[in-house]
C-alpha positions as semicolon CSV with decimal commas, in nm:
position;residue;x (nm);y (nm);z (nm)
1;R;1,847;3,607;5,562
2;A;1,517;3,689;5,389
3;G;1,642;4,043;5,333
4;V;1,951;3,918;5,151
5;A;1,739;3,694;4,928
6;R;1,511;3,988;4,844
7;L;1,811;4,210;4,759
8;I;1,948;3,942;4,527
9;D;1,608;3,918;4,356
10;L;1,596;4,296;4,307
11;L;1,951;4,304;4,173
12;L;1,877;4,029;3,922
13;I;1,562;4,210;3,807
14;Q;1,756;4,534;3,754
15;V;2,031;4,357;3,558
16;V;1,780;4,190;3,326
17;R;1,587;4,517;3,278
18;R;1,903;4,706;3,182
19;W;2,013;4,430;2,948
20;I;1,673;4,429;2,777
21;A;1,669;4,809;2,752
22;G;1,991;4,845;2,561
23;G;2,253;4,578;2,603
24;D;2,157;4,354;2,313
25;E;2,340;4,553;2,041
26;G;2,078;4,462;1,781
27;R;2,113;4,086;1,820
28;A;1,797;3,879;1,811
29;S;1,698;3,721;2,142
30;W;1,387;3,599;2,321
31;L;1,439;3,871;2,584
32;R;1,433;4,136;2,312
33;A;1,111;3,981;2,180
34;L;0,949;4,052;2,517
35;R;0,946;4,422;2,427
36;D;0,679;4,346;2,166
37;P;0,345;4,299;2,349
38;A;0,211;4,043;2,100
39;L;0,531;3,837;2,100
40;A;0,546;3,857;2,478
41;K;0,194;3,711;2,493
42;V;0,293;3,431;2,254
43;L;0,610;3,347;2,447
44;A;0,419;3,348;2,776
45;A;0,165;3,105;2,632
46;V;0,436;2,869;2,506
47;H;0,612;2,875;2,844
48;A;0,285;2,826;3,031
49;H;0,176;2,532;2,811
50;P;0,484;2,360;2,662
51;D;0,283;2,041;2,623
52;R;0,053;2,186;2,356
53;A;0,110;2,111;1,990
54;W;0,163;2,474;1,892
55;T;0,138;2,575;1,527
56;V;0,214;2,909;1,367
57;G;-0,162;2,955;1,331
58;T;-0,242;2,895;1,698
59;L;0,050;3,109;1,809
60;A;-0,059;3,390;1,577
61;A;-0,413;3,370;1,715
62;T;-0,275;3,387;2,070
63;G;-0,092;3,709;1,985
64;H;-0,382;3,846;1,776
65;L;-0,160;3,856;1,468
66;S;-0,167;3,706;1,122
67;R;0,064;3,412;1,064
68;A;0,280;3,619;0,828
69;T;0,309;3,905;1,078
70;L;0,398;3,669;1,362
71;A;0,665;3,498;1,153
72;R;0,815;3,830;1,038
73;R;0,818;3,991;1,383
74;F;0,949;3,677;1,549
75;A;1,232;3,651;1,295
76;E;1,319;4,020;1,343
77;E;1,336;3,992;1,720
């Protein structure tokens, strides 16, 4: 039973990896944003602390970006 659960986990991981790698056809998505290390750090922080009153400034600082760069890259992805 544990083996089946592990196989399902591995299958799901592979499906998500393949989708991220090329199945988005240029559409913006949060999964596509995970390819960008700075945006991935920002998204991880938001998911880890949804209770915080995030601002563009604090998110930019989390990703070590300027506010303008964060906004541009986030909009692109």
